[in-house]
CSV table of C-alpha atoms and ligand atoms in Angstrom, one decimal:
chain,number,residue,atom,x,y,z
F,1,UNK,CA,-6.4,27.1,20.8
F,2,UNK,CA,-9.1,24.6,19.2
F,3,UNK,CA,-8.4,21.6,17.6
F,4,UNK,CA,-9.9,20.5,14.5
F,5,UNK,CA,-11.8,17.0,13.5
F,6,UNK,CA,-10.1,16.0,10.3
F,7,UNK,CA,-11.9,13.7,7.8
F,8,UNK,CA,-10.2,12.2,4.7
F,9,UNK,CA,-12.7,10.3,2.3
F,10,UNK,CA,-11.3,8.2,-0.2
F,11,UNK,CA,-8.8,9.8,-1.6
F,12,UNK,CA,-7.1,8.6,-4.4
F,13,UNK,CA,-3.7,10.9,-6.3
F,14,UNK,CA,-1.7,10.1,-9.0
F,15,UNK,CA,1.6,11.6,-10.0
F,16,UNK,CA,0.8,10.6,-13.9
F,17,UNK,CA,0.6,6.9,-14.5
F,18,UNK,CA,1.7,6.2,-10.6
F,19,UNK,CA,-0.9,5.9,-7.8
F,20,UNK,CA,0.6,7.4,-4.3
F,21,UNK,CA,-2.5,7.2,-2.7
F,22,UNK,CA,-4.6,4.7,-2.9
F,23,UNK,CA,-8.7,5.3,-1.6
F,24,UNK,CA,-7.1,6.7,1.7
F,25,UNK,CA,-9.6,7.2,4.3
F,26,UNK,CA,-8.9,8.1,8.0
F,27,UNK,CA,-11.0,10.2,10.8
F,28,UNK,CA,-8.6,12.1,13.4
F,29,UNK,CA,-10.4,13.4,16.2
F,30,UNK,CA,-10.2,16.9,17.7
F,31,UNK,CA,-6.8,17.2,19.9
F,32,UNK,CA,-5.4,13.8,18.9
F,33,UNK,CA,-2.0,12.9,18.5
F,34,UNK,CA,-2.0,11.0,15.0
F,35,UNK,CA,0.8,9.7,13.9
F,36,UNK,CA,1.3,8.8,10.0
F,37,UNK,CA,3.5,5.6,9.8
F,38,UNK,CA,5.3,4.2,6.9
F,39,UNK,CA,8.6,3.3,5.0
F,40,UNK,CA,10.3,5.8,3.0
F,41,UNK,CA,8.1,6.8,-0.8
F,42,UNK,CA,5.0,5.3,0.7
F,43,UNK,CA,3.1,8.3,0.3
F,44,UNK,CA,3.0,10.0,3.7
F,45,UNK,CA,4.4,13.6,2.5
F,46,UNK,CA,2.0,14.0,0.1
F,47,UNK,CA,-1.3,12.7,2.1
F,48,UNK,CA,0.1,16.2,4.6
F,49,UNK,CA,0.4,17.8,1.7
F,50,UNK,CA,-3.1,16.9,0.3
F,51,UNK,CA,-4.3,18.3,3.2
F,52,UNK,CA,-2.6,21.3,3.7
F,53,UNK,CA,-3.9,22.5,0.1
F,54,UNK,CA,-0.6,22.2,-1.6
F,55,UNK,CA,-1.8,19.5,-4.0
F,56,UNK,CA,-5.1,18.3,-5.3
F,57,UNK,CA,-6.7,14.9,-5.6
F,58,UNK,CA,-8.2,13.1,-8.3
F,59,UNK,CA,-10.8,11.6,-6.2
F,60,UNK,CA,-12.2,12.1,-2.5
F,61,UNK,CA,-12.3,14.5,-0.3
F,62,UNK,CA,-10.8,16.1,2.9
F,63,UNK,CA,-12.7,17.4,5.5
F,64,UNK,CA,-12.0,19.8,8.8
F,65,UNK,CA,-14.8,19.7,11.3
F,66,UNK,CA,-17.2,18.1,8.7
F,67,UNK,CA,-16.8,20.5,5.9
F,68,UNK,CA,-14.7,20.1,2.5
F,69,UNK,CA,-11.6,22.3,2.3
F,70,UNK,CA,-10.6,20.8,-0.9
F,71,UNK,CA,-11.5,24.3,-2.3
F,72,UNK,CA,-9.2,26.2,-0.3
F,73,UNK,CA,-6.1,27.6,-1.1
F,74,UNK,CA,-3.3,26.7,1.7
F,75,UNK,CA,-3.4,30.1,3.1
F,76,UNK,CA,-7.3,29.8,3.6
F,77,UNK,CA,-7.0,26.5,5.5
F,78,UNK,CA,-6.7,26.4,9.3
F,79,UNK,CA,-3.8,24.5,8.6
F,80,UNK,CA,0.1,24.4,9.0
F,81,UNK,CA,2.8,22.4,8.3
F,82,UNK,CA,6.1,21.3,9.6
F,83,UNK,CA,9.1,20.4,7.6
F,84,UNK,CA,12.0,18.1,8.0
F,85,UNK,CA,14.4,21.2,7.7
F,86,UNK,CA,13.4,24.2,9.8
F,87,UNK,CA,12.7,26.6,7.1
F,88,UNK,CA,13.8,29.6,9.3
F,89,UNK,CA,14.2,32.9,7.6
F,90,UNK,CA,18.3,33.0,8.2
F,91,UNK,CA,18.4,37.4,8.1
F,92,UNK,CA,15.8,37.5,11.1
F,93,UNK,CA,15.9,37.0,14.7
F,94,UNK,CA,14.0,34.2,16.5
F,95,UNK,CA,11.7,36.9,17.7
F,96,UNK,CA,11.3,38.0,14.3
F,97,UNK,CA,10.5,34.6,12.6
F,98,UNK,CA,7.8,33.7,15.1
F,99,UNK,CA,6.1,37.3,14.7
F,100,UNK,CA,6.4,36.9,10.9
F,101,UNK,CA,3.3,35.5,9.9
F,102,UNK,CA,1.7,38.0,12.5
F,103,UNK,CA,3.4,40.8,10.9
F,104,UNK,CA,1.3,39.6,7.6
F,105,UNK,CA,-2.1,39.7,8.9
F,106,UNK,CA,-1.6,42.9,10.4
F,107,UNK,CA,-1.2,42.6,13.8
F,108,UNK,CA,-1.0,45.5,16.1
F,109,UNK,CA,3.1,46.1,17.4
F,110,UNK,CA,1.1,45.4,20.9
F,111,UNK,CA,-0.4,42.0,19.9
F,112,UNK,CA,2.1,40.7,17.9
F,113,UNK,CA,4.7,41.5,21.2
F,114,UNK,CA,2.0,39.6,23.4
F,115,UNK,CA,1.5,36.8,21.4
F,116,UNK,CA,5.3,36.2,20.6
F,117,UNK,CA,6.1,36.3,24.2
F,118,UNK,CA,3.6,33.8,24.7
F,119,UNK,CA,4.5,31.5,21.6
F,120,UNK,CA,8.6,31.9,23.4
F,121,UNK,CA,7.4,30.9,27.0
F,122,UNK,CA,5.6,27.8,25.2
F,123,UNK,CA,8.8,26.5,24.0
F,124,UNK,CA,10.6,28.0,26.4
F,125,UNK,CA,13.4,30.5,24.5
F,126,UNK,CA,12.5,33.2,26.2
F,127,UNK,CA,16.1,34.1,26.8
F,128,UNK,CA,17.1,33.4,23.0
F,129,UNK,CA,14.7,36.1,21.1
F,130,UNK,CA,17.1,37.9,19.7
F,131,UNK,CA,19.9,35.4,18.2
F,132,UNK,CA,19.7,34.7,14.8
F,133,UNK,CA,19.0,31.3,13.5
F,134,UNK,CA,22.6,30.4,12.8
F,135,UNK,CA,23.1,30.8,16.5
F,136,UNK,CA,20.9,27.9,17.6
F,137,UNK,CA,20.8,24.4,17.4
F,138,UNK,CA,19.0,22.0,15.5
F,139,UNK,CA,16.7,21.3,18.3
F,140,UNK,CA,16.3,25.3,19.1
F,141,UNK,CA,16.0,25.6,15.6
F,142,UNK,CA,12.8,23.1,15.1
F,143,UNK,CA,11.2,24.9,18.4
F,144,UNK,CA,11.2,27.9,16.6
F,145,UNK,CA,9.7,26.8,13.2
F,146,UNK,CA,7.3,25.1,16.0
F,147,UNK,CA,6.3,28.5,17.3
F,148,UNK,CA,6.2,30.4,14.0
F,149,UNK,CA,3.7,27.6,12.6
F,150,UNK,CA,2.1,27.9,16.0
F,151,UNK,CA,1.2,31.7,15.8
F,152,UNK,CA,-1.3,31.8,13.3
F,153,UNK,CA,-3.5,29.6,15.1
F,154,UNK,CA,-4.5,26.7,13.1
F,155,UNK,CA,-6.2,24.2,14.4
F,156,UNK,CA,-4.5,21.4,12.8
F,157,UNK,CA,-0.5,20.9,13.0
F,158,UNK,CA,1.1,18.9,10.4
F,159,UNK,CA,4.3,17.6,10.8
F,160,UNK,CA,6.1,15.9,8.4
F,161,UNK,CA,9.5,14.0,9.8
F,162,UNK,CA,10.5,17.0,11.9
F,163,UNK,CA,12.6,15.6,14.1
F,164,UNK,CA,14.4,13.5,11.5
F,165,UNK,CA,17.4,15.7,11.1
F,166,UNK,CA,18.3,15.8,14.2
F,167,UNK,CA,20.4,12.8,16.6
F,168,UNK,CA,18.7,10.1,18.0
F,169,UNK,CA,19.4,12.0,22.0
F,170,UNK,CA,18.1,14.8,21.0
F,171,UNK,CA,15.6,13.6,18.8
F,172,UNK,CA,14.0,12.1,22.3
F,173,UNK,CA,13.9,14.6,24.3
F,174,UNK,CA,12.2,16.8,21.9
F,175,UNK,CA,9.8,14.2,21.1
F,176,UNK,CA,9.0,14.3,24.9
F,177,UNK,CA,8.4,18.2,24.7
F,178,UNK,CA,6.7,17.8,21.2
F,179,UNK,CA,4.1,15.8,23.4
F,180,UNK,CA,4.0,18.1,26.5
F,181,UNK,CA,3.6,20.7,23.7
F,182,UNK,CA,0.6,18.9,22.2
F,183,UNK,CA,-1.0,18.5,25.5
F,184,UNK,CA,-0.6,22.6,26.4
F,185,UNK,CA,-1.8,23.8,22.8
F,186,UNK,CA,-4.8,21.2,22.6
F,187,UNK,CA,-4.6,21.2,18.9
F,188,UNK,CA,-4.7,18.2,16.6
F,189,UNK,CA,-1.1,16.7,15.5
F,190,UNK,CA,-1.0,15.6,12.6
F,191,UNK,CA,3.0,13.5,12.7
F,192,UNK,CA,4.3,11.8,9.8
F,193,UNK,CA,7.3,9.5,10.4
F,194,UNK,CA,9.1,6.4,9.1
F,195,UNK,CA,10.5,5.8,12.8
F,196,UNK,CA,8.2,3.1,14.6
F,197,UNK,CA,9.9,4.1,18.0
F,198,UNK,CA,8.4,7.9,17.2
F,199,UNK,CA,5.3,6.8,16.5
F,200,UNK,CA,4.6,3.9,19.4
F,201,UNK,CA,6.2,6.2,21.9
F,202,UNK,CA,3.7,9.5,21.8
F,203,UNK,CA,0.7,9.1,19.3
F,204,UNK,CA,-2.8,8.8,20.7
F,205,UNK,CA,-3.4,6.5,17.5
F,206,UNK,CA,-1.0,5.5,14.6
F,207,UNK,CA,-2.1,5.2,11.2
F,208,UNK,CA,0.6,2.3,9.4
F,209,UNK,CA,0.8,3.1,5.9
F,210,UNK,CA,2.7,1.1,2.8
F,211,UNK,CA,2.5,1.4,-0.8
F,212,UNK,CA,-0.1,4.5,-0.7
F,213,UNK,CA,-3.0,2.4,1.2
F,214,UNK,CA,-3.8,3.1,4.9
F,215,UNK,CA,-2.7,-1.1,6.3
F,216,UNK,CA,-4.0,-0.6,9.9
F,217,UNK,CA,-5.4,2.5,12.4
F,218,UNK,CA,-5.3,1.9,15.9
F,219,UNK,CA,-3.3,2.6,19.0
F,220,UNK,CA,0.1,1.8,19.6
F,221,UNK,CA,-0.5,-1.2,21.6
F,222,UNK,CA,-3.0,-2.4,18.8
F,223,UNK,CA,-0.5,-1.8,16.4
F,224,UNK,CA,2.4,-3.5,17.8
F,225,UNK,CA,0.0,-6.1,19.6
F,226,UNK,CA,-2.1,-7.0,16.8
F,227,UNK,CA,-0.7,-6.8,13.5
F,228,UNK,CA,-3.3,-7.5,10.6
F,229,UNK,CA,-0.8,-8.7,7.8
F,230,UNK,CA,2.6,-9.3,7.7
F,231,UNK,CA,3.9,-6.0,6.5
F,232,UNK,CA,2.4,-4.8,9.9
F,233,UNK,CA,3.7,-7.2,11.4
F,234,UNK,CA,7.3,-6.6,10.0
F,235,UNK,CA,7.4,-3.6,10.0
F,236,UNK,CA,7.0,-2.5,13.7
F,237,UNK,CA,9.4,-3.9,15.6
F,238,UNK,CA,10.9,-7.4,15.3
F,239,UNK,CA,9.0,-10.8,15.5
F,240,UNK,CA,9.0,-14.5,14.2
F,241,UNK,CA,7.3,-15.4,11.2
F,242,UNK,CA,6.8,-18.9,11.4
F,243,UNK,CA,4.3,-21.1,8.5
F,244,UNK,CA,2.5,-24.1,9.8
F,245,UNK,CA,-0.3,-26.8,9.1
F,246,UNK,CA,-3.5,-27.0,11.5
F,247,UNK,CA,-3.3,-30.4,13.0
F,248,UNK,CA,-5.9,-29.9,16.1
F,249,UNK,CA,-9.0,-27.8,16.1
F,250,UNK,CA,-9.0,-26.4,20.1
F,251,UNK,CA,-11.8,-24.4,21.8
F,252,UNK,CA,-8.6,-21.5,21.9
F,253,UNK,CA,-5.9,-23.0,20.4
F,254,UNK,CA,-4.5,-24.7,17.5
F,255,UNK,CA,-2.3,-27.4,17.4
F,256,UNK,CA,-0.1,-26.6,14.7
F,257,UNK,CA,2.9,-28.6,12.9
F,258,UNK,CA,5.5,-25.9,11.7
F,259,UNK,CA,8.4,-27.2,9.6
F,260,UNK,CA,11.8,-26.7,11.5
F,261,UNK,CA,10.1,-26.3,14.5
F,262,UNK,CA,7.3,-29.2,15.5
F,263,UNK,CA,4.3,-29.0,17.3
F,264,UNK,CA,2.9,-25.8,19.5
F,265,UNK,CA,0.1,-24.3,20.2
F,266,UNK,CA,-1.1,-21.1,18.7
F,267,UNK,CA,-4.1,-18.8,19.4
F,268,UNK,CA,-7.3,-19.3,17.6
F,269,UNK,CA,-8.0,-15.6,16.7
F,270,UNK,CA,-8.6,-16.6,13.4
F,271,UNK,CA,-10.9,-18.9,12.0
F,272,UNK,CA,-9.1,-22.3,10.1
F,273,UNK,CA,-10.0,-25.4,10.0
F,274,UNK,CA,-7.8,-28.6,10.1
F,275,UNK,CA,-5.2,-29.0,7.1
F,276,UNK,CA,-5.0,-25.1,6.5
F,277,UNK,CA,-1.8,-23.5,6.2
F,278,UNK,CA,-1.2,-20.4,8.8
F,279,UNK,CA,1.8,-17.6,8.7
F,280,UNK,CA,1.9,-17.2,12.4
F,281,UNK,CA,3.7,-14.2,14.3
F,282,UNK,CA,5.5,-14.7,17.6
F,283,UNK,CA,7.5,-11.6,19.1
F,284,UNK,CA,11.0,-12.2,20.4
F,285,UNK,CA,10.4,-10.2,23.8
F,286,UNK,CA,7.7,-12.8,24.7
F,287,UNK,CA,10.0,-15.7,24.5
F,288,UNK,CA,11.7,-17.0,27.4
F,289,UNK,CA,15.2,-18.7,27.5
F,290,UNK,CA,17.4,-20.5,29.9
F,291,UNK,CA,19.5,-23.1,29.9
F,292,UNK,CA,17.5,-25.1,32.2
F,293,UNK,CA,14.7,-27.1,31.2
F,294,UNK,CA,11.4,-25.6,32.0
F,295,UNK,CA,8.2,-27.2,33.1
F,296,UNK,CA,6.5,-28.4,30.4
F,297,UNK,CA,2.9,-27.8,31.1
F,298,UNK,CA,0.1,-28.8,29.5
F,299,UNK,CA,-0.6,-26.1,26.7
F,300,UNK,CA,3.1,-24.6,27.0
F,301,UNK,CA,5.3,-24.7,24.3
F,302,UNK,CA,9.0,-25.6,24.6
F,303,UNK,CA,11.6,-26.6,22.7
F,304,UNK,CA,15.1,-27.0,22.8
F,305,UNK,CA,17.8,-25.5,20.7
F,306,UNK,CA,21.7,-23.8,20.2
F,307,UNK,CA,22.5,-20.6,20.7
F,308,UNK,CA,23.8,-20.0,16.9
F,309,UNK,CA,24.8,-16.0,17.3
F,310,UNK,CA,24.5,-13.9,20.5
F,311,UNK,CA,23.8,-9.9,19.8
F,312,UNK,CA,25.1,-7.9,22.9
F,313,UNK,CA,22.1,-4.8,22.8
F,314,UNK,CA,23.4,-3.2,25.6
F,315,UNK,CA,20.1,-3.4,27.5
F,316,UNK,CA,19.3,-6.6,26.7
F,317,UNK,CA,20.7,-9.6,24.1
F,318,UNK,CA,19.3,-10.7,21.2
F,319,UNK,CA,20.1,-14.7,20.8
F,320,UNK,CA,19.2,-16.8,17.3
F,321,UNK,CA,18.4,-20.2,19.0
F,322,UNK,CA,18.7,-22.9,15.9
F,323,UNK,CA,16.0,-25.3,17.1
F,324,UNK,CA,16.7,-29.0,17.2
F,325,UNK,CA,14.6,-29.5,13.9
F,326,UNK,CA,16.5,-26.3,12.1
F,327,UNK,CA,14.4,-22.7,12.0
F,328,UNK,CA,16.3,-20.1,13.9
F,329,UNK,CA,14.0,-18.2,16.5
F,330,UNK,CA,15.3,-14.9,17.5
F,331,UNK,CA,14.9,-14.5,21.1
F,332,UNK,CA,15.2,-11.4,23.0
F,333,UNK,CA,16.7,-11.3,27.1
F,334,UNK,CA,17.1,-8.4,29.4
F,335,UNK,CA,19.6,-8.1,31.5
F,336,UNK,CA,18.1,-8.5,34.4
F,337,UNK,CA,18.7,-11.5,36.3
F,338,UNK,CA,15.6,-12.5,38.1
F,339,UNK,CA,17.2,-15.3,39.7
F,340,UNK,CA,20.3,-14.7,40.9
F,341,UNK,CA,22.1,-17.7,39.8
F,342,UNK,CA,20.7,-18.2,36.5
F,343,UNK,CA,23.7,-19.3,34.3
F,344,UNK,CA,24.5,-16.2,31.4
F,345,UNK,CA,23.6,-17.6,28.0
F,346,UNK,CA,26.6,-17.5,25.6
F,347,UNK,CA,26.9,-18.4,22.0
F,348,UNK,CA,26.7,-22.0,21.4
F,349,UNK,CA,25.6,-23.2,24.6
F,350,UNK,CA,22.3,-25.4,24.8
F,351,UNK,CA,19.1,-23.5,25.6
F,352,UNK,CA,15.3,-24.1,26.2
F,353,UNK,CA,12.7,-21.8,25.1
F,354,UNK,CA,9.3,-21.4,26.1
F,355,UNK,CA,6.7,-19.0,25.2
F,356,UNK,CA,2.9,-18.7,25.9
F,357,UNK,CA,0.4,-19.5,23.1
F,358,UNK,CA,-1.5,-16.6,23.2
F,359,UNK,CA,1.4,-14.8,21.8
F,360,UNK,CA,1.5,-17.0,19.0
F,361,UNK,CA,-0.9,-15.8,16.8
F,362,UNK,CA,-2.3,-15.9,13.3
F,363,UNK,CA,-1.6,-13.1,10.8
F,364,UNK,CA,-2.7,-14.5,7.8
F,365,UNK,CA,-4.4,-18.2,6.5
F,366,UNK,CA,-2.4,-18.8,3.7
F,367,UNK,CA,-3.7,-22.0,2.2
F,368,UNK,CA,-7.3,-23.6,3.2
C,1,LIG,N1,5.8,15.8,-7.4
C,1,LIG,C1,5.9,14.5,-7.7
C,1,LIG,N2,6.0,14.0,-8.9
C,1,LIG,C2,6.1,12.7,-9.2
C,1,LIG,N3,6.2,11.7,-8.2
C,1,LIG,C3,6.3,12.2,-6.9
C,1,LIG,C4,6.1,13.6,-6.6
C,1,LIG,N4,6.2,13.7,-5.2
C,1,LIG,C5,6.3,12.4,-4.8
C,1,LIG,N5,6.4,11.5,-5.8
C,1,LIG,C6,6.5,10.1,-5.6
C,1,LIG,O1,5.4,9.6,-4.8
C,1,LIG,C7,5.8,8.6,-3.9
C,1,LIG,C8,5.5,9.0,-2.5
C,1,LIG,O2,6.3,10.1,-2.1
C,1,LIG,P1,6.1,10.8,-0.7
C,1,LIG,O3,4.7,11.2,-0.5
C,1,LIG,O4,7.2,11.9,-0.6
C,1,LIG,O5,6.5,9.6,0.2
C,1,LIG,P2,7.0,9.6,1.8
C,1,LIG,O6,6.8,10.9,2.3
C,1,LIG,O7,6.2,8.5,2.4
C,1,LIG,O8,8.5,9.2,1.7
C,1,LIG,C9,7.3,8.4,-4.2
C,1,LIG,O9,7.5,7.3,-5.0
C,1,LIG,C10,7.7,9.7,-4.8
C,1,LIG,O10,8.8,9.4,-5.7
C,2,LIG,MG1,8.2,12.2,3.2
């Protein structure tokens, strides 16, 4: 199968008086893996459903492969779509459902056995063609509605939330074969989700959404990495939000004074000047924390705190260190223990931490 180049100009919708999408513009490339990130009524359903044909736009357009389908009805469009809830016809076999849409363009009985074999062996339910739907699994279920949307061809997949019904086990493992899946077909993915994990874990690029405007498009390391504002940088994963007053100008860092904290340095990926405010981000994975001093080096930051609350993760622990001057950093700590007699951390025991500038950053200059 060929994937198809998806363009999406400006759009802007309105559901009367309310905007749920905002000038949205994003380029998906043949064959990517593009994942559609964002809370829960930020607009993601209907940006798939803009694009699949089932509703219109006030303004902008949507392109496949560089030409306008806004004209098209959704049966015209190369294009299919993926719900939450399987949407299985529950009176025919598994066999049946995938050779449906077949069955309507008029397939011979030779082809449409062919090409339903095929579409089984790609998911691999060979062996389940003739249950019914009430037979199978979520997970089998979701295959199926796979297959079916599979066998017309399209050359874009759109998949809103599919795995979202099923448990968080399961809904791994079939995000794993969703990807091998993606990788066999070599169509576009379309994949709409409110679950970061999802999206980090298997998109070729992640577009973060909020509020029906696109926030940030890049890979997932970019995402998580380098957050442009602070809902980007809230809402994937955890981190530290700390605000603080440029003392020192550096050649790359700041020297900044943060209330509750003191003085650290901070990367100098934006441009401030002396006196401006910053809201800087610092991720509690790059934070180290013992209770023995460390070695204060020359650009290393390190301060000294209690352990106010310990969260036991299971594969790691998740401390809130009240610093001697009051703000409470969350610190995250795997279980590994790199040196074997490194004392266990425990709730209000004295602690050190120490991070590395560079992962201190700015994400926004809030006063100059
Ligand atoms: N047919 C509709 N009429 C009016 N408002 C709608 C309609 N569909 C969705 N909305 C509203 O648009 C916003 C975005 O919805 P949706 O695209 O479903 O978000 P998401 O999929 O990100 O949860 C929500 O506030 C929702 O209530
Ligand atoms: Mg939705």
């Amino acid at each position: 199968m060929i994937g198809g180049e998806v363009s999406i100009k400006n759009v802007s919708k309105f559901f009367d008086d309310f905007q749920v999408l905002k000038n949205v513009s994003l380029d998906i490339k043949k064959g990517e893996f593009f994942s559609i990130l964002g809370p829960s009524g930020c607009g993601k359903t209907t940006l798939l459903r803009v694009i699949a044909g089932f509703e219109g736009v006030e303004s902008g357009d949507v392109l496949l492969d560089g030409k306008s389908i806004l004209n098209l009805p959704p049966n015209k469009r190369p294009v299919n779509i993926i719900f939450q809830n399987y949407a299985l016809f529950p009176h025919l076999t598994v066999f049946e459902n995938i050779a449906f849409p077949l069955k309507l363009k008029k397939l011979s009985e030779n082809e449409i056995n062919q090409r339903v074999s095929e579409l089984l062996s790609l998911i691999r339910m060979e062996e389940h063609a003739q249950k019914m739907p009430s037979q199978l699994s979520g997970g089998q279920k979701q295959r199926v509605a796979i297959a079916r949307a599979l066998a017309n061809e399209p050359r874009v997949l759109l998949l809103d939330e599919p795995l979202s019904a099923l448990d968080a086990k399961l809904r791994q493992e079939l995000l794993v074969e969703l990807d091998n899946l993606h990788d066999r077909v070599g169509i576009t993915f379309i994949y709409v989700t409110h679950d970061q994990a999802e999206a980090i874990s298997v998109s070729d690029r992640v577009a973060l959404m909020n509020e029906g405007e696109i926030v940030q498009v890049g890979t997932p390391y970019e995402v998580y990495e380098s957050p442009v504002n602070v809902f980007a940088a809230t809402f994937i994963g955890e981190t530290n939000l700390m605000k603080a007053e440029v003392v020192e100008v550096e050649d790359e860092y700041y020297v900044v004074e943060s209330p509750g904290i003191g003085q650290f340095r901070c990367y100098r990926d934006k441009e401030a000047k002396k006196g401006d405010v910053l809201l800087i981000t610092l991720r509690p994975e790059k934070i180290r924390i013992s209770k023995r001093e460390f070695q204060s080096g020359k650009i290393f930051n390190v301060f000294h705190g209690i352990v106010e609350e310990e969260i036991y993760m299971g594969h790691q622990t998740k401390y809130f260190v009240r610093l001697d001057e009051g703000y409470i950093m969350k610190v995250y700590k795997q279980h590994a223990r790199y040196i074997l007699d490194e004392p266990i951390i425990k709730w209000e025991d004295e602690v050190f931490i120490t991070w590395n500038p560079d992962d201190s950053f700015i994400v926004e200059v809030l006063e100059e």
